[in-house]
Coordinates of C-alpha atoms in Angstrom, one line a residue:
G1 CA -8.6 74.2 -6.1
A2 CA -6.4 77.1 -6.5
S3 CA -4.6 76.5 -3.2
M4 CA -3.5 72.9 -4.0
M5 CA -2.5 73.8 -7.3
A6 CA -0.2 76.4 -6.0
D7 CA 1.2 73.9 -3.3
G8 CA 1.5 71.5 -6.0
A9 CA 3.8 73.8 -8.0
D10 CA 6.0 74.3 -4.8
A11 CA 6.2 70.7 -4.0
G12 CA 9.6 70.3 -5.3
A13 CA 11.0 69.1 -8.7
A14 CA 7.6 67.4 -9.6
W15 CA 8.2 64.7 -12.3
E16 CA 5.9 65.3 -15.2
N17 CA 4.6 62.3 -16.9
P18 CA 3.5 63.4 -20.6
L19 CA 0.8 60.9 -20.5
I20 CA -1.1 62.2 -17.4
P21 CA 0.0 65.8 -16.8
N22 CA 0.4 66.8 -13.0
A23 CA -2.7 69.2 -13.2
R24 CA -4.7 66.4 -14.5
L25 CA -3.6 64.1 -11.3
R26 CA -4.5 66.9 -8.9
Q27 CA -8.0 67.1 -10.8
I28 CA -8.6 63.5 -10.6
H29 CA -7.6 63.2 -6.9
L30 CA -9.9 66.3 -5.9
A31 CA -12.9 64.8 -7.8
M32 CA -12.4 61.3 -6.1
V33 CA -12.0 62.9 -2.7
R34 CA -15.0 65.2 -3.3
A35 CA -17.2 62.1 -4.5
R36 CA -16.2 60.1 -1.3
V37 CA -16.8 62.9 1.1
V38 CA -20.3 63.7 -0.5
A39 CA -21.0 59.7 -0.5
Q40 CA -20.1 59.6 3.1
A41 CA -22.4 62.7 3.9
L42 CA -25.3 61.2 2.1
G43 CA -24.8 57.7 3.4
S44 CA -27.0 58.1 6.4
R45 CA -29.9 59.8 4.7
R46 CA -29.8 58.4 1.0
R47 CA -28.4 55.6 -1.0
G48 CA -25.1 57.7 -1.5
G49 CA -22.9 54.9 -0.5
S50 CA -23.1 52.9 -3.9
T51 CA -20.3 54.7 -5.4
L52 CA -17.9 53.8 -2.5
G53 CA -14.8 52.1 -3.8
L54 CA -15.5 53.2 -7.5
E55 CA -14.2 56.5 -7.4
A56 CA -11.4 55.9 -9.6
C57 CA -13.4 54.1 -12.4
L58 CA -16.2 56.9 -12.4
V59 CA -13.5 59.9 -12.3
S60 CA -10.7 58.7 -14.5
A61 CA -12.8 57.1 -17.1
S62 CA -14.8 60.5 -17.7
V63 CA -12.4 63.3 -16.7
D64 CA -11.3 64.0 -20.1
L65 CA -14.9 64.1 -21.6
G66 CA -15.9 67.4 -23.2
P67 CA -19.3 69.2 -24.0
C68 CA -19.4 67.2 -27.5
D69 CA -19.1 63.9 -25.6
V70 CA -22.1 61.7 -24.0
V71 CA -21.9 59.6 -20.9
S72 CA -24.2 56.9 -19.8
D73 CA -24.0 56.2 -16.0
A74 CA -24.8 52.6 -14.6
L75 CA -25.3 54.1 -11.1
G76 CA -28.0 56.8 -10.2
G77 CA -28.1 58.9 -7.1
K78 CA -26.7 62.3 -5.8
V79 CA -23.1 61.4 -5.9
V80 CA -23.0 60.5 -9.5
E81 CA -25.0 63.8 -10.5
F82 CA -22.3 65.6 -8.5
L83 CA -19.6 64.1 -10.5
R84 CA -21.6 64.9 -13.8
G85 CA -21.8 68.7 -13.0
V86 CA -24.6 69.2 -10.2
K87 CA -23.5 71.8 -7.8
L88 CA -22.8 70.7 -4.3
G89 CA -25.8 72.5 -2.7
E90 CA -28.2 70.6 -4.8
A91 CA -26.4 67.2 -4.5
L92 CA -26.9 67.5 -0.9
G93 CA -30.6 68.0 -1.3
R94 CA -31.0 71.7 -1.1
G95 CA -32.9 71.7 -4.5
A96 CA -32.1 73.4 -7.6
G97 CA -32.2 77.2 -7.4
V98 CA -31.9 77.2 -3.8
R99 CA -28.7 79.0 -2.5
G100 CA -26.1 76.7 -1.3
P101 CA -22.5 75.8 -2.2
R102 CA -22.0 76.0 -5.9
V103 CA -18.8 73.9 -5.8
T104 CA -18.6 71.1 -8.4
A105 CA -16.6 67.9 -8.7
N106 CA -14.8 69.4 -11.8
C107 CA -14.9 66.0 -13.4
G108 CA -15.4 66.4 -17.2
E109 CA -18.2 68.2 -19.0
A110 CA -20.2 65.4 -20.9
A111 CA -23.9 65.5 -21.5
R112 CA -25.6 62.6 -19.7
L113 CA -27.9 60.3 -21.4
P114 CA -31.2 59.9 -19.6
A115 CA -31.7 56.9 -17.3
T116 CA -33.8 53.9 -18.3
D117 CA -35.2 51.0 -16.7
G118 CA -33.4 48.1 -18.5
I119 CA -29.8 47.5 -19.3
A120 CA -30.7 46.4 -22.8
E121 CA -32.6 49.8 -23.4
R122 CA -29.6 51.7 -22.1
I123 CA -27.0 49.8 -24.3
W124 CA -29.0 50.6 -27.5
M125 CA -29.5 54.1 -26.2
A126 CA -25.5 54.5 -25.9
L127 CA -25.0 53.0 -29.3
G128 CA -27.7 55.1 -30.9
A129 CA -26.1 58.4 -29.5
A130 CA -22.6 56.9 -30.6
A131 CA -23.9 56.4 -34.3
A132 CA -25.4 59.8 -34.2
L133 CA -21.8 61.2 -33.0
K134 CA -20.3 59.5 -35.9
A135 CA -22.7 60.9 -38.5
Q136 CA -22.3 64.3 -37.0
A137 CA -18.4 64.0 -37.2
A138 CA -18.7 62.8 -40.7
Q139 CA -20.9 65.7 -41.7
A140 CA -18.6 68.3 -40.0
R141 CA -15.7 67.0 -41.8
I142 CA -17.5 67.4 -45.3
E143 CA -18.4 70.9 -44.5
S144 CA -14.9 71.8 -43.2
R145 CA -13.3 70.4 -46.4
A146 CA -15.8 72.7 -48.3
K147 CA -14.6 75.6 -46.4
S148 CA -10.8 74.5 -46.2
E149 CA -11.2 74.2 -42.3
T150 CA -10.0 72.0 -39.8
A151 CA -13.0 69.9 -38.5
G152 CA -13.5 70.0 -34.7
Q153 CA -13.1 67.1 -32.3
S154 CA -15.5 64.2 -32.8
G155 CA -17.5 63.3 -30.0
V156 CA -17.6 60.0 -28.1
V157 CA -19.9 58.1 -25.8
V158 CA -18.7 56.5 -22.6
M159 CA -21.1 53.8 -21.2
F160 CA -20.7 52.5 -17.6
A161 CA -22.2 49.1 -16.8
M162 CA -21.9 46.8 -13.9
A163 CA -20.3 43.6 -15.0
D164 CA -23.2 41.3 -14.3
E165 CA -25.9 43.7 -15.3
A166 CA -26.4 42.3 -18.7
A167 CA -26.5 38.6 -20.1
P168 CA -23.3 37.7 -22.2
A169 CA -25.5 37.2 -25.2
L170 CA -26.5 40.8 -25.0
W171 CA -23.1 42.1 -24.8
R172 CA -22.2 39.9 -27.8
T173 CA -24.8 41.2 -30.0
A174 CA -24.1 44.8 -28.8
L175 CA -20.3 44.6 -29.0
T176 CA -20.3 43.0 -32.3
F177 CA -22.8 45.8 -33.7
A178 CA -20.3 48.5 -32.3
A179 CA -17.3 46.8 -33.9
K180 CA -19.0 46.6 -37.3
Q181 CA -20.3 50.0 -37.3
E182 CA -17.0 51.4 -35.8
L183 CA -18.8 53.3 -33.2
P184 CA -17.0 55.9 -31.1
V185 CA -18.0 54.4 -27.8
M186 CA -16.1 53.1 -25.0
F187 CA -17.6 50.7 -22.7
V188 CA -16.6 50.8 -18.9
A189 CA -17.5 47.4 -16.9
L190 CA -17.6 48.2 -13.2
P191 CA -17.0 45.5 -10.4
D192 CA -20.1 44.4 -8.8
A193 CA -20.6 44.9 -4.9
R194 CA -19.5 41.2 -4.3
A195 CA -16.2 41.7 -6.3
R196 CA -15.5 44.8 -4.3
G197 CA -16.1 43.0 -1.0
S198 CA -13.3 41.5 1.2
K199 CA -13.7 38.1 -0.3
G200 CA -13.5 39.3 -3.9
R201 CA -15.6 36.4 -5.1
G202 CA -17.9 36.6 -8.2
R203 CA -17.6 36.4 -11.8
K204 CA -14.3 35.1 -13.7
A205 CA -11.7 37.8 -13.8
G206 CA -11.4 39.0 -17.4
Q207 CA -14.7 37.7 -18.6
M208 CA -16.0 40.9 -20.2
S209 CA -12.7 41.6 -21.9
A210 CA -12.7 38.1 -23.4
I211 CA -16.1 38.5 -24.7
A212 CA -15.2 41.9 -26.2
I213 CA -12.1 40.5 -27.9
R214 CA -14.1 37.6 -29.5
C215 CA -16.5 40.2 -30.8
G216 CA -13.7 42.4 -32.4
V217 CA -13.4 45.0 -29.8
P218 CA -10.3 45.5 -27.7
G219 CA -10.9 44.3 -24.1
I220 CA -8.6 45.7 -21.4
P221 CA -8.7 44.7 -17.9
V222 CA -7.4 47.3 -15.2
D223 CA -7.2 47.4 -11.7
A224 CA -10.4 49.4 -10.2
D225 CA -8.3 50.9 -7.8
D226 CA -5.7 52.3 -9.9
A227 CA -6.7 55.7 -11.1
V228 CA -3.6 56.3 -13.1
A229 CA -3.9 53.1 -15.1
I230 CA -7.7 53.6 -15.7
Y231 CA -6.9 57.2 -16.9
R232 CA -4.3 56.0 -19.4
V233 CA -6.4 53.3 -20.8
A234 CA -9.3 55.7 -21.3
Q235 CA -7.2 58.4 -22.7
E236 CA -6.1 55.7 -25.2
S237 CA -9.4 54.2 -26.0
I238 CA -11.3 57.7 -26.2
G239 CA -8.5 59.1 -28.4
H240 CA -8.7 56.0 -30.6
A241 CA -12.4 56.4 -30.8
R242 CA -12.3 60.2 -31.6
I243 CA -10.3 59.6 -34.8
G244 CA -12.6 56.7 -36.2
G245 CA -10.8 53.7 -34.5
G246 CA -14.1 52.3 -33.1
P247 CA -15.1 50.9 -29.7
A248 CA -13.2 49.5 -26.9
L249 CA -14.2 47.8 -23.4
M250 CA -12.2 48.7 -20.3
E251 CA -12.9 46.1 -17.5
C252 CA -12.5 47.5 -14.1
E253 CA -11.8 44.7 -11.7
P254 CA -10.3 44.4 -8.1
F255 CA -6.8 42.9 -8.4
M256 CA -5.9 40.6 -5.9
V257 CA -2.5 40.2 -4.3
E258 CA -0.8 36.9 -4.9
G259 CA -1.0 34.8 -1.6
A260 CA -3.4 36.9 -0.1
G261 CA -6.0 34.1 0.3
G262 CA -8.7 36.0 -1.9
K263 CA -8.5 38.9 0.8
R264 CA -7.9 42.4 -0.2
S265 CA -5.4 44.5 1.7
P266 CA -7.0 47.6 3.5
A267 CA -4.3 49.6 1.5
A268 CA -6.1 48.7 -1.6
D269 CA -8.0 51.9 -1.7
A270 CA -7.9 54.1 -4.8
I271 CA -7.6 57.3 -3.3
A272 CA -4.8 56.4 -0.8
G273 CA -2.9 54.7 -3.8
L274 CA -3.1 57.9 -5.9
E275 CA -2.1 60.0 -3.0
Q276 CA 0.9 57.7 -2.8
Y277 CA 1.7 58.0 -6.3
M278 CA 1.5 61.8 -6.5
L279 CA 3.7 62.2 -3.1
Q280 CA 6.3 60.0 -4.5
R281 CA 6.4 62.3 -7.9
R282 CA 6.3 65.3 -5.7
V283 CA 3.0 66.5 -7.6
V284 CA 1.5 67.7 -4.1
T285 CA 2.6 67.9 -0.7
K286 CA 0.7 66.0 2.0
A287 CA -0.3 69.1 3.8
S288 CA -1.9 70.6 0.7
M289 CA -3.9 67.4 0.2
E290 CA -5.0 67.5 3.9
R291 CA -5.9 71.2 3.7
E292 CA -8.0 70.7 0.3
A293 CA -9.9 67.8 2.1
K294 CA -10.7 69.3 5.3
S295 CA -11.8 72.6 3.4
F296 CA -14.1 70.5 1.3
E297 CA -15.5 68.3 4.4
K298 CA -16.4 71.9 6.2
L299 CA -18.3 73.1 3.3
V300 CA -20.3 69.8 3.2
A301 CA -20.9 69.9 7.0
A302 CA -22.1 73.4 6.8
A303 CA -24.3 72.7 3.8
N304 CA -25.8 69.6 5.8
V305 CA -26.6 71.7 8.8
A306 CA -28.2 74.4 6.4
S307 CA -30.2 71.8 4.7
K308 CA -31.7 70.2 8.0
E309 CA -32.5 73.9 9.2
R310 CA -34.7 74.4 6.2

């Protein structure tokens, strides 16, 4: 929002990280906050809560994507639709074309692949889209050389998947194919609900990354609650894919504190962690963040009331 951007500029001598500009940090934070508020508003009425605890993964991995890019989502529902560009009024159930808040999450501009029933179909659809984007980029380079022009940016596919959604054998086949074809795709493995729970038990940490590396694809484990780390890994992987460097896999997993007995600290929350990071670097003020959040919460509450009255 404009108010937060202005406050951010007045927050003192902000430390600008060249790898993640302050304006991008504010954009990521705002999208995460909005996603959580919408999820909580929908929680009692719909299955909007499935994205809770995944905001950093869903936002930071896709916020840099543009109209030439494609995203394949592991999760359905109104919160994910909101993150992918659906207006707030529609996300809250008022329906397309009905007057309501036209605010968006402002989280990238990628086109979405259609949902399918099975993970195998979704994986191969994503790889097919990546192959098409690669061919499109090659054709654009030929045409630009003929006209002595610079080719435009090559598109990439970002495919989200729950870590336990597919059998290791399927991942091995898909990753090996993506590596051999040098496809412009980044796979994002999301932690399952058990891994996000207080016990944190589930699959072995780093398992997906290990499979990827054996298939010739860079596999990078990253803290599922660290929005900055996720953004930097995504930025590097997507940038590498755009210039023909091939696929990558980012494995988002809940990192455990040593000696915590397998229990996660309540402080291990992606939004709280990002806010602390931004405050330390004087990117924003606490007052500006609270004002922005309250303003959006009021908008959602008013939209909910209007929706019930219809």
